[in-house]
Each structure stands twice: as structure tokens, then as C-alpha cells.
mmCIF file of N, CA and C in Angstrom:
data_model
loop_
_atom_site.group_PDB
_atom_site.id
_atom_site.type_symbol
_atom_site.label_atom_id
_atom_site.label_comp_id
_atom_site.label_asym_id
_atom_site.label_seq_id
_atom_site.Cartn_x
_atom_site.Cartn_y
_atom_site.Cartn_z
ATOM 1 N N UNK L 1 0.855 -1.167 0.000
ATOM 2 C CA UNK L 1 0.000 0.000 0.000
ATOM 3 C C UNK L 1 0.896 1.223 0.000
ATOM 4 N N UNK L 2 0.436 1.918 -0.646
ATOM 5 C CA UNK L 2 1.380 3.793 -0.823
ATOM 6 C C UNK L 2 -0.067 4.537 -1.086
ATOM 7 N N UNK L 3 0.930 5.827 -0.720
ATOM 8 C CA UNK L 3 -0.179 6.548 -0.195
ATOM 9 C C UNK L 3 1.041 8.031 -1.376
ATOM 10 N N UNK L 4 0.325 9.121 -2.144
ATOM 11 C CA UNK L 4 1.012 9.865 -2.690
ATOM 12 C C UNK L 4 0.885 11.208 -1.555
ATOM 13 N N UNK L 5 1.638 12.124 -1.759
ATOM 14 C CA UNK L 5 1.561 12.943 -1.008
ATOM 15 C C UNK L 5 1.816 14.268 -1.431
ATOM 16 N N UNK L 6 1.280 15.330 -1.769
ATOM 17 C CA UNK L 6 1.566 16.753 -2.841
ATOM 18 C C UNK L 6 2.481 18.101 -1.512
ATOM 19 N N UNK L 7 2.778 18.185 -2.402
ATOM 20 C CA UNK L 7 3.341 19.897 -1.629
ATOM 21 C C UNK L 7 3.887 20.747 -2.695
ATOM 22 N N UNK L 8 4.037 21.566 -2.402
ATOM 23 C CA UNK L 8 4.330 22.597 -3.139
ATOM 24 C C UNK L 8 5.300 22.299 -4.444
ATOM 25 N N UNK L 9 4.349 21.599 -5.315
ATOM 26 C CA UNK L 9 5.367 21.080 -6.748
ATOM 27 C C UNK L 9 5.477 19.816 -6.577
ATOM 28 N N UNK L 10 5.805 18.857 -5.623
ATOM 29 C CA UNK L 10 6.859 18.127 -5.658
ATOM 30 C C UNK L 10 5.568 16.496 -5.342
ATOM 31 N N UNK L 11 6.129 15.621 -5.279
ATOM 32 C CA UNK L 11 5.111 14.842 -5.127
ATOM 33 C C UNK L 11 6.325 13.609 -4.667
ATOM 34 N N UNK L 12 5.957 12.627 -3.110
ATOM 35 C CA UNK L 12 6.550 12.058 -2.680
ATOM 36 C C UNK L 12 5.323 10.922 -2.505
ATOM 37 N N UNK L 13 5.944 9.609 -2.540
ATOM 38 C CA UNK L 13 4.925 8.358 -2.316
ATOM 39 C C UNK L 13 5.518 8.182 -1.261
ATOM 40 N N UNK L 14 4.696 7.116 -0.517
ATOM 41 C CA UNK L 14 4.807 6.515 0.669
ATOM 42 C C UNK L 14 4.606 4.786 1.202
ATOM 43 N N UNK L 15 5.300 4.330 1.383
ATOM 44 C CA UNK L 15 5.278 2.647 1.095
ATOM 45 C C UNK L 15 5.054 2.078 2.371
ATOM 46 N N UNK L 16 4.572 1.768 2.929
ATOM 47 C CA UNK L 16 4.036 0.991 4.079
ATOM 48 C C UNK L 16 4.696 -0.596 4.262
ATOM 49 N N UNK L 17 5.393 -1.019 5.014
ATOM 50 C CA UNK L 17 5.968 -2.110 4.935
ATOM 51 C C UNK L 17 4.973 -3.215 5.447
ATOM 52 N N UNK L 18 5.380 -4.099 5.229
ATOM 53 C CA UNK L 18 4.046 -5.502 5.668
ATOM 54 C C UNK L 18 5.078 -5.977 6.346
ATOM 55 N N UNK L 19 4.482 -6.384 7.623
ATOM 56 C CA UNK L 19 5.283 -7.355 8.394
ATOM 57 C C UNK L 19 5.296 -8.908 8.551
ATOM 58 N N UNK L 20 5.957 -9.661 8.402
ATOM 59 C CA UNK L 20 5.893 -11.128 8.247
ATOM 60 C C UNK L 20 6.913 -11.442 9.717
ATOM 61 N N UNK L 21 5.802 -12.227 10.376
ATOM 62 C CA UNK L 21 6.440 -12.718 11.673
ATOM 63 C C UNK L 21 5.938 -14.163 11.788
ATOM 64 N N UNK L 22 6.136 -14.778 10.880
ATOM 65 C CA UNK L 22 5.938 -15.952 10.895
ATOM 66 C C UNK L 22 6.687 -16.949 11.178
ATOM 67 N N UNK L 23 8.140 -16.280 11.014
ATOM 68 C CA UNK L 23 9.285 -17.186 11.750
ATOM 69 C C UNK L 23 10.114 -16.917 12.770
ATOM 70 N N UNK L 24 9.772 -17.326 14.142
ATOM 71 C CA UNK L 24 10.027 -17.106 15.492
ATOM 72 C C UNK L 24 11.849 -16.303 15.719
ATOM 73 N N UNK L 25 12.142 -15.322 16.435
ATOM 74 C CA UNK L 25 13.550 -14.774 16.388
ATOM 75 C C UNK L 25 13.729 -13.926 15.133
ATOM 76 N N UNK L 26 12.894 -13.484 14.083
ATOM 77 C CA UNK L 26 12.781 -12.960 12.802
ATOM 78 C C UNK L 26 11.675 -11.958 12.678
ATOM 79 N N UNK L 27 11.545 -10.793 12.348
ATOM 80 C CA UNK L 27 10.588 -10.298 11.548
ATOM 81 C C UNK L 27 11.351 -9.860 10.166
ATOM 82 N N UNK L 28 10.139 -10.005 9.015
ATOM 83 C CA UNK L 28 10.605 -9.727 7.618
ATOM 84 C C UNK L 28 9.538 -8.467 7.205
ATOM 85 N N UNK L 29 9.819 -7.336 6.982
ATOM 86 C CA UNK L 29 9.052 -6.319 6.612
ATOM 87 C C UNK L 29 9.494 -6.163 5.220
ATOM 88 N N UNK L 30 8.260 -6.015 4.362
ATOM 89 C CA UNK L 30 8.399 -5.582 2.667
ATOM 90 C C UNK L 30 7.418 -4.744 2.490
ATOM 91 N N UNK L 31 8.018 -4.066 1.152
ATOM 92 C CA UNK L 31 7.304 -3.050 0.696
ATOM 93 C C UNK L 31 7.234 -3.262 -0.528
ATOM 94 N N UNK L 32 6.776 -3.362 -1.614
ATOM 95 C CA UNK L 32 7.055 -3.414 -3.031
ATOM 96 C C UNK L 32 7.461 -1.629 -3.790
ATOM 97 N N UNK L 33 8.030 -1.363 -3.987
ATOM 98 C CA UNK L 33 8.292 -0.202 -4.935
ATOM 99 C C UNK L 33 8.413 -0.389 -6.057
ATOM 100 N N UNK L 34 7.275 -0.044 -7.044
ATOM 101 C CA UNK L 34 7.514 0.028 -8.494
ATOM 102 C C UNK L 34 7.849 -1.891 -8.826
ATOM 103 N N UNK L 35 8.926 -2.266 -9.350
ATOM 104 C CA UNK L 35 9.393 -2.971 -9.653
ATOM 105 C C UNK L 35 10.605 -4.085 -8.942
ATOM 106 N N UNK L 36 10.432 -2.786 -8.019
ATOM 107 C CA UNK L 36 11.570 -3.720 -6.726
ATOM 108 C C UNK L 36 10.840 -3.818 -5.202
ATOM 109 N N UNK L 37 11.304 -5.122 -4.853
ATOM 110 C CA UNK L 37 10.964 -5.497 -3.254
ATOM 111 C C UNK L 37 12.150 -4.825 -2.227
ATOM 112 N N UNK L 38 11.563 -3.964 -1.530
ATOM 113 C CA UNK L 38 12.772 -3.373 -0.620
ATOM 114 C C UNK L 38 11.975 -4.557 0.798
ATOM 115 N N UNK L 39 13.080 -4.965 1.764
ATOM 116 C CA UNK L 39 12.835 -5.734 2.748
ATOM 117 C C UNK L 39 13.774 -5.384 3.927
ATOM 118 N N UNK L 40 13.190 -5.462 5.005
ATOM 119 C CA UNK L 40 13.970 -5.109 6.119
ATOM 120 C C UNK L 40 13.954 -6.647 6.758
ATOM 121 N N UNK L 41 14.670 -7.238 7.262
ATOM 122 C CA UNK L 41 14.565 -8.275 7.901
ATOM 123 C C UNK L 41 15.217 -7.646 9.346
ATOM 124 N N UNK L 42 14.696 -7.975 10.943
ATOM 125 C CA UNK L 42 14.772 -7.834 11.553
ATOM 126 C C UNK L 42 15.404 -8.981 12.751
ATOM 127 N N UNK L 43 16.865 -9.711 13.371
ATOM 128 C CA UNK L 43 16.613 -10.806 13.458
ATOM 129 C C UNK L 43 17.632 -10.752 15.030
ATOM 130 N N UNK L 44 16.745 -11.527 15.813
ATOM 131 C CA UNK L 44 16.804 -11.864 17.349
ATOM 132 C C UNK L 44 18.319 -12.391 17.124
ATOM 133 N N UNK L 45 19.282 -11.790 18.730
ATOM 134 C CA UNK L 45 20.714 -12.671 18.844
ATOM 135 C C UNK L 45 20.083 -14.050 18.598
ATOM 136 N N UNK L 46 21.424 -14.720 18.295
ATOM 137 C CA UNK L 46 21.409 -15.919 18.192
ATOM 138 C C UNK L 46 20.928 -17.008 17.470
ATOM 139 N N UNK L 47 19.908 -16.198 16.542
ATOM 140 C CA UNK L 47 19.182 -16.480 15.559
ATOM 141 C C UNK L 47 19.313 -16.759 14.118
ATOM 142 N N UNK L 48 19.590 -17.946 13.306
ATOM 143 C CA UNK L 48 20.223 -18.236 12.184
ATOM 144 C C UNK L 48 19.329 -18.225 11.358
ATOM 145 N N UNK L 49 19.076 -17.186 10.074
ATOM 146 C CA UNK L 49 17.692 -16.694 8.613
ATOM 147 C C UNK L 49 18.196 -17.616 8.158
ATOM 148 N N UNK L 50 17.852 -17.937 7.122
ATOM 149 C CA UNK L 50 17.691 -18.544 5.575
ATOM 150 C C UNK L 50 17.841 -19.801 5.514
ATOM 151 N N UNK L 51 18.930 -20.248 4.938
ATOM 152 C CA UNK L 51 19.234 -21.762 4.812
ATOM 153 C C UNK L 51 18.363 -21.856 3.261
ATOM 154 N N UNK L 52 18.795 -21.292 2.122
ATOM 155 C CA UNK L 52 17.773 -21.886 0.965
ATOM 156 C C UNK L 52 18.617 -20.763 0.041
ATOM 157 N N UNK L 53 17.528 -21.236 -1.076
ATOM 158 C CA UNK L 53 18.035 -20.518 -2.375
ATOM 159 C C UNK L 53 17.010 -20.485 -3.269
ATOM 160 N N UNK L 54 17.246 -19.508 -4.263
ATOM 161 C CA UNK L 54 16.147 -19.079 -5.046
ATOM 162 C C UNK L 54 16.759 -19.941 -6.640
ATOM 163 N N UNK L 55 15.720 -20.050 -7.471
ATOM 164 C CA UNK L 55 15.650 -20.253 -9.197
ATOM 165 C C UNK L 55 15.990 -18.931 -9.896
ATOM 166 N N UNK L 56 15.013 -17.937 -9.283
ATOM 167 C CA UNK L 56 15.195 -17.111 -10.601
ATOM 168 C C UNK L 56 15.378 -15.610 -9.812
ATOM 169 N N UNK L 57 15.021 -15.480 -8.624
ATOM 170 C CA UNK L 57 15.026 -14.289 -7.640
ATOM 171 C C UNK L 57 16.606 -13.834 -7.916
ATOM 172 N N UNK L 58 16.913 -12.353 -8.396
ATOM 173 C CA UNK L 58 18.206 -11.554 -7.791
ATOM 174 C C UNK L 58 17.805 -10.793 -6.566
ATOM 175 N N UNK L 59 18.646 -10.896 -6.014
ATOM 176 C CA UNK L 59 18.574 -9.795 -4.579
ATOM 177 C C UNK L 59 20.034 -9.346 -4.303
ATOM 178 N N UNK L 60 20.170 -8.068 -3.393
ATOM 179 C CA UNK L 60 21.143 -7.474 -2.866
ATOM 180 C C UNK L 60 20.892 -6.970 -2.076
ATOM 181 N N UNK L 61 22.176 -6.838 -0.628
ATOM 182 C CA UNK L 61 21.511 -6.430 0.632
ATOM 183 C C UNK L 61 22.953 -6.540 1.082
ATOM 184 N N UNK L 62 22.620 -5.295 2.464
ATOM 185 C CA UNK L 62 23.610 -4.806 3.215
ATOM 186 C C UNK L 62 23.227 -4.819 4.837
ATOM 187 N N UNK L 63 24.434 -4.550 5.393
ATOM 188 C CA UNK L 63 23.648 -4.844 6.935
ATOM 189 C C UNK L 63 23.438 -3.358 7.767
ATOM 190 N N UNK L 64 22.581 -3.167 8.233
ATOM 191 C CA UNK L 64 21.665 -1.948 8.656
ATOM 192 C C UNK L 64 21.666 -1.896 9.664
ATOM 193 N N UNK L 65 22.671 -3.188 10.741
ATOM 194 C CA UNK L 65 22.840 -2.912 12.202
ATOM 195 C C UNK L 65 23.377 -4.384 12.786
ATOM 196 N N UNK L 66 24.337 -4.212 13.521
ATOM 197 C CA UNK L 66 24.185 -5.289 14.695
ATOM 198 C C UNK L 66 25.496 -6.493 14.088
ATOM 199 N N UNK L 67 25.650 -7.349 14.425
ATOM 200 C CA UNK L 67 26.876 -8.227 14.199
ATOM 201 C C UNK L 67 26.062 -9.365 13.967
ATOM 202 N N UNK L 68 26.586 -9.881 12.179
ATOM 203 C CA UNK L 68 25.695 -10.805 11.158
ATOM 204 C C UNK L 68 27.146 -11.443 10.427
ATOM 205 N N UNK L 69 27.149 -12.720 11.006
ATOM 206 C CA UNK L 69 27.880 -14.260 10.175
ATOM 207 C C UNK L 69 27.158 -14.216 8.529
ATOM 208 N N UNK L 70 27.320 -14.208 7.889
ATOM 209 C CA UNK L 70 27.061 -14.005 6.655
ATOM 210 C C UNK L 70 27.917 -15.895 5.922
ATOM 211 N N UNK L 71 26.999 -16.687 5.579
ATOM 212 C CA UNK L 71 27.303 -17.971 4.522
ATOM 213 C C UNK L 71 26.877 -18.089 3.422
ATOM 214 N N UNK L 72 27.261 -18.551 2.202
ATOM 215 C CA UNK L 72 26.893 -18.628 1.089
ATOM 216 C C UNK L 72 27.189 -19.743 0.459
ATOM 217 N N UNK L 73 26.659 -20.438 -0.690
ATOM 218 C CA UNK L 73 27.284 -21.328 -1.170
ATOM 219 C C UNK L 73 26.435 -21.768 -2.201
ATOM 220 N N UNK L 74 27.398 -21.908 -3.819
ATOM 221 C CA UNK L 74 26.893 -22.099 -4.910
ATOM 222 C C UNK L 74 25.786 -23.631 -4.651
ATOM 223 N N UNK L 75 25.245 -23.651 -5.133
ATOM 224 C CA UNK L 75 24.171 -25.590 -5.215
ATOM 225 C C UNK L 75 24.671 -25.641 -6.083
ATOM 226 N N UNK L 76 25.425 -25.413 -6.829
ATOM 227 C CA UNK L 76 25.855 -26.301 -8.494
ATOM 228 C C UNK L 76 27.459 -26.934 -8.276
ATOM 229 N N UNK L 77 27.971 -25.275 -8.007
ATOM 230 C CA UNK L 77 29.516 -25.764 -7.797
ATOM 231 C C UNK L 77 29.979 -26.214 -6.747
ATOM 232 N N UNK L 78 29.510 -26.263 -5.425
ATOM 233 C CA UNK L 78 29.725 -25.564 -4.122
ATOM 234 C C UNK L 78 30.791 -24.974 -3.258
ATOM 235 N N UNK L 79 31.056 -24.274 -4.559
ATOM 236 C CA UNK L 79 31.721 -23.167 -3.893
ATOM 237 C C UNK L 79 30.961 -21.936 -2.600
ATOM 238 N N UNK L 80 32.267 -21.746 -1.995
ATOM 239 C CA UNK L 80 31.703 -21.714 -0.297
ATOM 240 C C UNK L 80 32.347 -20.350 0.560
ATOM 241 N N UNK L 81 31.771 -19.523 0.845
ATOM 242 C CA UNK L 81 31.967 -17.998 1.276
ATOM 243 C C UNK L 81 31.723 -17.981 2.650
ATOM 244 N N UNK L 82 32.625 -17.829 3.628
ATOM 245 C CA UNK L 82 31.900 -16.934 5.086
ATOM 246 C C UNK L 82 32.009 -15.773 4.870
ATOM 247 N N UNK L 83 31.645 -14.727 5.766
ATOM 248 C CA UNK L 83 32.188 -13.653 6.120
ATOM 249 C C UNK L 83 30.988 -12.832 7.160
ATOM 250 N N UNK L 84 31.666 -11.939 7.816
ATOM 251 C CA UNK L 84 31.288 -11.057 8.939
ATOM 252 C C UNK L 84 30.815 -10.031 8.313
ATOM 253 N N UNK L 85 29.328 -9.491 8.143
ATOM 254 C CA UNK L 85 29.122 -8.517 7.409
ATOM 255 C C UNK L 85 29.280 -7.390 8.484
ATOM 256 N N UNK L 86 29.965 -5.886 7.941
ATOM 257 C CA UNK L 86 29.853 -4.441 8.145
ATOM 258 C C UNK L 86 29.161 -3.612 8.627
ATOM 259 N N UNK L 87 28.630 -3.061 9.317
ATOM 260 C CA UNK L 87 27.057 -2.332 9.122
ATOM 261 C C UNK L 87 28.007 -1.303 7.978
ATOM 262 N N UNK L 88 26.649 -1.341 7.001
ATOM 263 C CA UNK L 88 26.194 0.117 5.857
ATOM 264 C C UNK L 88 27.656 -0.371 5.121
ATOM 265 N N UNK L 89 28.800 -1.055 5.385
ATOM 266 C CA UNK L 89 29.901 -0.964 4.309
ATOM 267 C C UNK L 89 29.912 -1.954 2.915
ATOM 268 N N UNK L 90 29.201 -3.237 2.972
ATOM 269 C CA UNK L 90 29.400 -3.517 1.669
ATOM 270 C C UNK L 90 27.756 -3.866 1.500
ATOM 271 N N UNK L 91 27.570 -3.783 0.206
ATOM 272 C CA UNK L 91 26.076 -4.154 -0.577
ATOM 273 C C UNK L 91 26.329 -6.178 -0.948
ATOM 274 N N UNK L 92 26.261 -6.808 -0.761
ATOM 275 C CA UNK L 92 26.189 -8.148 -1.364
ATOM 276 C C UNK L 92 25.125 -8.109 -2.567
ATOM 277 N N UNK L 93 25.666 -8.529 -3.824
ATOM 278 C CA UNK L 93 24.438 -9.170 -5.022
ATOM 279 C C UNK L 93 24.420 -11.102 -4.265
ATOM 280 N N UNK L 94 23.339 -11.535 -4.512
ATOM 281 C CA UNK L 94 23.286 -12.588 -4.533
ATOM 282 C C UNK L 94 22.321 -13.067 -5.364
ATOM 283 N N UNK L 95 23.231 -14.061 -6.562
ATOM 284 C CA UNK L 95 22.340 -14.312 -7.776
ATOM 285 C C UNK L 95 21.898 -15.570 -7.764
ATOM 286 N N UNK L 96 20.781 -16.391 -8.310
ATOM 287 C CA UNK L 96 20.186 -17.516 -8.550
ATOM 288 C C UNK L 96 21.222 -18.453 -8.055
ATOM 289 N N UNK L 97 20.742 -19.405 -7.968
ATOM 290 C CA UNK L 97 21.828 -20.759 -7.398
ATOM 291 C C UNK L 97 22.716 -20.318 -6.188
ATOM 292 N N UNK L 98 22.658 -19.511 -5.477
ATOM 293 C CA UNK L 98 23.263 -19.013 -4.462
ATOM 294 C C UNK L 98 22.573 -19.230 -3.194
ATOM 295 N N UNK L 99 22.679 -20.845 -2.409
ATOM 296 C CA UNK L 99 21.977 -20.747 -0.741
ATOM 297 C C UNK L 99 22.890 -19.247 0.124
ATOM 298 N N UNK L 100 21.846 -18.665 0.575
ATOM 299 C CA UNK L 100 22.522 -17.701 2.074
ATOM 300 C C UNK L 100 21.756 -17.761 3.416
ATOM 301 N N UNK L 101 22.975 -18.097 4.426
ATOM 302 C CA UNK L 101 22.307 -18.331 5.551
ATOM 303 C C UNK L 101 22.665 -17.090 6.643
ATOM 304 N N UNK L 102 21.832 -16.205 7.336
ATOM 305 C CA UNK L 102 22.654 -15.352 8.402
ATOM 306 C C UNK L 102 22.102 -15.718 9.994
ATOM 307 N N UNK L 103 23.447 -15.160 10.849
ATOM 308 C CA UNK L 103 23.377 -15.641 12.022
ATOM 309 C C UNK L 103 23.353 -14.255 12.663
ATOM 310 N N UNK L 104 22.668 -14.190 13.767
ATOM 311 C CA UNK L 104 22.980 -12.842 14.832
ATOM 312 C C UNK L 104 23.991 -13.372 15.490
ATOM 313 N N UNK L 105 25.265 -12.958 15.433
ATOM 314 C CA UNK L 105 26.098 -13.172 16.387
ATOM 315 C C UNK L 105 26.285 -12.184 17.598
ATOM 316 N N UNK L 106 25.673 -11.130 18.044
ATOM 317 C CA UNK L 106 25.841 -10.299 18.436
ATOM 318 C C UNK L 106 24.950 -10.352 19.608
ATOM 319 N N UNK L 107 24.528 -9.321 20.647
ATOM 320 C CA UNK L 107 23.424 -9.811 21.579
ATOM 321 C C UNK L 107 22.676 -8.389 21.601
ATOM 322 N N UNK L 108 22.377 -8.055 20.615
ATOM 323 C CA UNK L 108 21.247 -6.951 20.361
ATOM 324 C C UNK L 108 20.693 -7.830 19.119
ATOM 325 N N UNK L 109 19.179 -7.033 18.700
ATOM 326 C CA UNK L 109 18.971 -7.566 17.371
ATOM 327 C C UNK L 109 20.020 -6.478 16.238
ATOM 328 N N UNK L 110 19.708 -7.565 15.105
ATOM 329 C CA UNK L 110 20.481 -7.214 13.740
ATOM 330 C C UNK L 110 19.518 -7.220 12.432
ATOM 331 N N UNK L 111 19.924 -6.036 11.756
ATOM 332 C CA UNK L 111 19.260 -5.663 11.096
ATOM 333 C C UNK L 111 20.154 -6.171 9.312
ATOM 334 N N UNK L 112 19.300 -6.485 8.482
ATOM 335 C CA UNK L 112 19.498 -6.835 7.530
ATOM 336 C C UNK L 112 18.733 -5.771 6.016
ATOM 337 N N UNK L 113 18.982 -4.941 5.482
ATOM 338 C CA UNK L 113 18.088 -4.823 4.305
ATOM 339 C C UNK L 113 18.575 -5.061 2.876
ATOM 340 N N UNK L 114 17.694 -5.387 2.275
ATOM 341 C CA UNK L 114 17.591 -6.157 1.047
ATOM 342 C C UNK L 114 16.601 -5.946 0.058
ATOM 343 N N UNK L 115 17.305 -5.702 -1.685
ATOM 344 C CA UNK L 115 16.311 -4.979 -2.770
ATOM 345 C C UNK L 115 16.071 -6.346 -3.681
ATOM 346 N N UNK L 116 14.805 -7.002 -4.356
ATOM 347 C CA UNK L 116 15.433 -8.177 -4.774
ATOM 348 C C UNK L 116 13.893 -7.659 -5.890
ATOM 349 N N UNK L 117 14.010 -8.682 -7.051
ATOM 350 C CA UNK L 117 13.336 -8.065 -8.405
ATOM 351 C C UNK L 117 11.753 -9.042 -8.095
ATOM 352 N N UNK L 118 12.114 -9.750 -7.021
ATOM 353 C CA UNK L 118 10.601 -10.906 -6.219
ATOM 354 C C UNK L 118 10.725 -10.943 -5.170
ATOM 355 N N UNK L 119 9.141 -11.502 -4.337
ATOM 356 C CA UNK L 119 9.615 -11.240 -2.932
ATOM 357 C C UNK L 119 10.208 -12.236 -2.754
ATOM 358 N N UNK L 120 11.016 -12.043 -1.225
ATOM 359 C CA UNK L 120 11.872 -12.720 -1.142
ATOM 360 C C UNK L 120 11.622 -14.231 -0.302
ATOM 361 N N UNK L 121 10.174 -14.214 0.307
ATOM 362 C CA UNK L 121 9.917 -15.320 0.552
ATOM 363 C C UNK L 121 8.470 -16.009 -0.468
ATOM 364 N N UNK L 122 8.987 -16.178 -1.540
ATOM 365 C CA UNK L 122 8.305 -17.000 -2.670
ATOM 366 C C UNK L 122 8.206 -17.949 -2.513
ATOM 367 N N UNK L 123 7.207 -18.668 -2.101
ATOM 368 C CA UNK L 123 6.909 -20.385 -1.972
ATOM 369 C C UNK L 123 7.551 -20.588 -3.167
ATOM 370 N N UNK L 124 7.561 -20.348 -4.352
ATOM 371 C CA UNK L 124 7.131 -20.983 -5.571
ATOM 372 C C UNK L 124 8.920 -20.983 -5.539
ATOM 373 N N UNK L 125 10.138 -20.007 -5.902
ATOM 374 C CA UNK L 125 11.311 -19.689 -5.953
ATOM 375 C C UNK L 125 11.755 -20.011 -4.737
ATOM 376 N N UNK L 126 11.351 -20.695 -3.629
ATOM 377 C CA UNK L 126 12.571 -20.639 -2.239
ATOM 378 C C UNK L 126 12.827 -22.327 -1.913
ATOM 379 N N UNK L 127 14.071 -22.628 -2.170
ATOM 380 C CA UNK L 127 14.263 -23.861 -1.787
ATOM 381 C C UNK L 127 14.960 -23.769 -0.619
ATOM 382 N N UNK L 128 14.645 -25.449 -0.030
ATOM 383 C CA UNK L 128 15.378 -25.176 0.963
ATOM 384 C C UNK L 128 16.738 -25.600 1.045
ATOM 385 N N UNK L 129 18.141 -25.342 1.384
ATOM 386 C CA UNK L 129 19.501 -25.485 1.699
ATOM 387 C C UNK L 129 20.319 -25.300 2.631
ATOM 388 N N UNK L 130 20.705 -26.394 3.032
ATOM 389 C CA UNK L 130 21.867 -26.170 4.608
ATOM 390 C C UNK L 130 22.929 -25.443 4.132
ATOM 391 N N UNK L 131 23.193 -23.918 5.136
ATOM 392 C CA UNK L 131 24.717 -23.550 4.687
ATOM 393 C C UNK L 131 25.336 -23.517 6.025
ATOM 394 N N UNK L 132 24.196 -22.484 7.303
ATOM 395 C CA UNK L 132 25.215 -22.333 8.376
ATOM 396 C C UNK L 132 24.440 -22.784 9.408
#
């Protein structure tokens, strides 16, 4: 849902995020803009997201707060990535055939956001995959 908003000339929309709390230690907030899914994922210490991979979904995402184990790993080749994500310093692409799993390592929550061209929890595109 968006909402437009006028002022003097200029015209700003407004995107309302949907919250998905369907998976315990996690909230996933989306918004659709235009053509892209912006997503905030929100995720409890200690708490390990994903474990899967998409068919046809691109996404990219950076970390927006808190201390996040970051795993990856091709399903075809399996070739195999850790790393400690940054807050705000690097953007990750992560393309088709790519499982990613993240961990809160930290003991605040950690914030994750992410732009991807589908949402990002697609029954139809989300398989499931062990990485971390």
C-alpha cells in the first residue's frame, strides 16, 4: 500500500511495509516499490535466517545494524563464502543458485536490508539449503 503525497510542486509516495512474523527470532518487513521489493529483515541474537536458495530471484543487501555471520554457497559448484558482514559498508548481489544463511552473532537484534526483483519469501522460488 502507498499513499502519494503533494506539496508545493513536488510529489513524494509513501510505502508501508508488511510485516511477516511468521518465523520465530525474525521479523521480515516488505514493501514493493515500483518494480523492486525493498525488505527489512529484523533478526533476534542468536538467531540463524535462511538456509535456501532461489531459481530465478536476484537480490542485494547490506547490513543496517548489529553483528551478522554471513554464509553462502553455490548448489551447483559448491563453492563456499563466510564472512562477517559491516554495518552500511558492503552491498552483497546474490544471484540464482546461491543458498545464504545469516546468524545474529551479536546480543542486540540485527538488522538486515535487502532490494530483490521478487519477494523474497516466494513459496514458488525458495528452496530449501543447509549452509550455516
Amino acid at each position: 500500500m502507498s499513499q502519494r503525497i503533494h506539496g508545493q510542486g513536488q510529489f513524494i509516495d509513501i510505502f508501508d511495509f508488511k510485516p511477516d512474523k511468521s518465523k520465530p527470532g525474525r521479523t521480515l518487513e516488505t514493501a514493493k516499490i515500483g518494480d523492486v521489493y525493498m525488505s527489512r529483515l529484523v533478526i533476534d541474537p542468536g538467531i540463524t535466517t535462511g538456509n535456501y536458495f532461489h531459481k530465478k530471484t536476484r537480490k542485494m543487501f547490506y547490513a543496517g545494524g548489529g553483528e551478522i555471520l554471513a554464509a553462502f554457497e553455490h548448489v551447483k559448484t559448491k563453492q563456499r563464502k563466510e564472512m562477517k558482514l559491516e554495518y552500511a559498508k558492503q552491498a552483497i548481489h546474490v544471484p540464482p543458485h546461491v543458498a545464504i544463511a545469516t546468524k545474529n552473532i551479536g546480543y542486540n537484534q540485527a538488522i538486515l536490508i535487502f532490494f530483490s526483483d521478487r519477494p523474497i519469501r516466494d513459496e514458488e522460488d525458495t528452496f530449501p539449503y543447509h549452509v550455516l
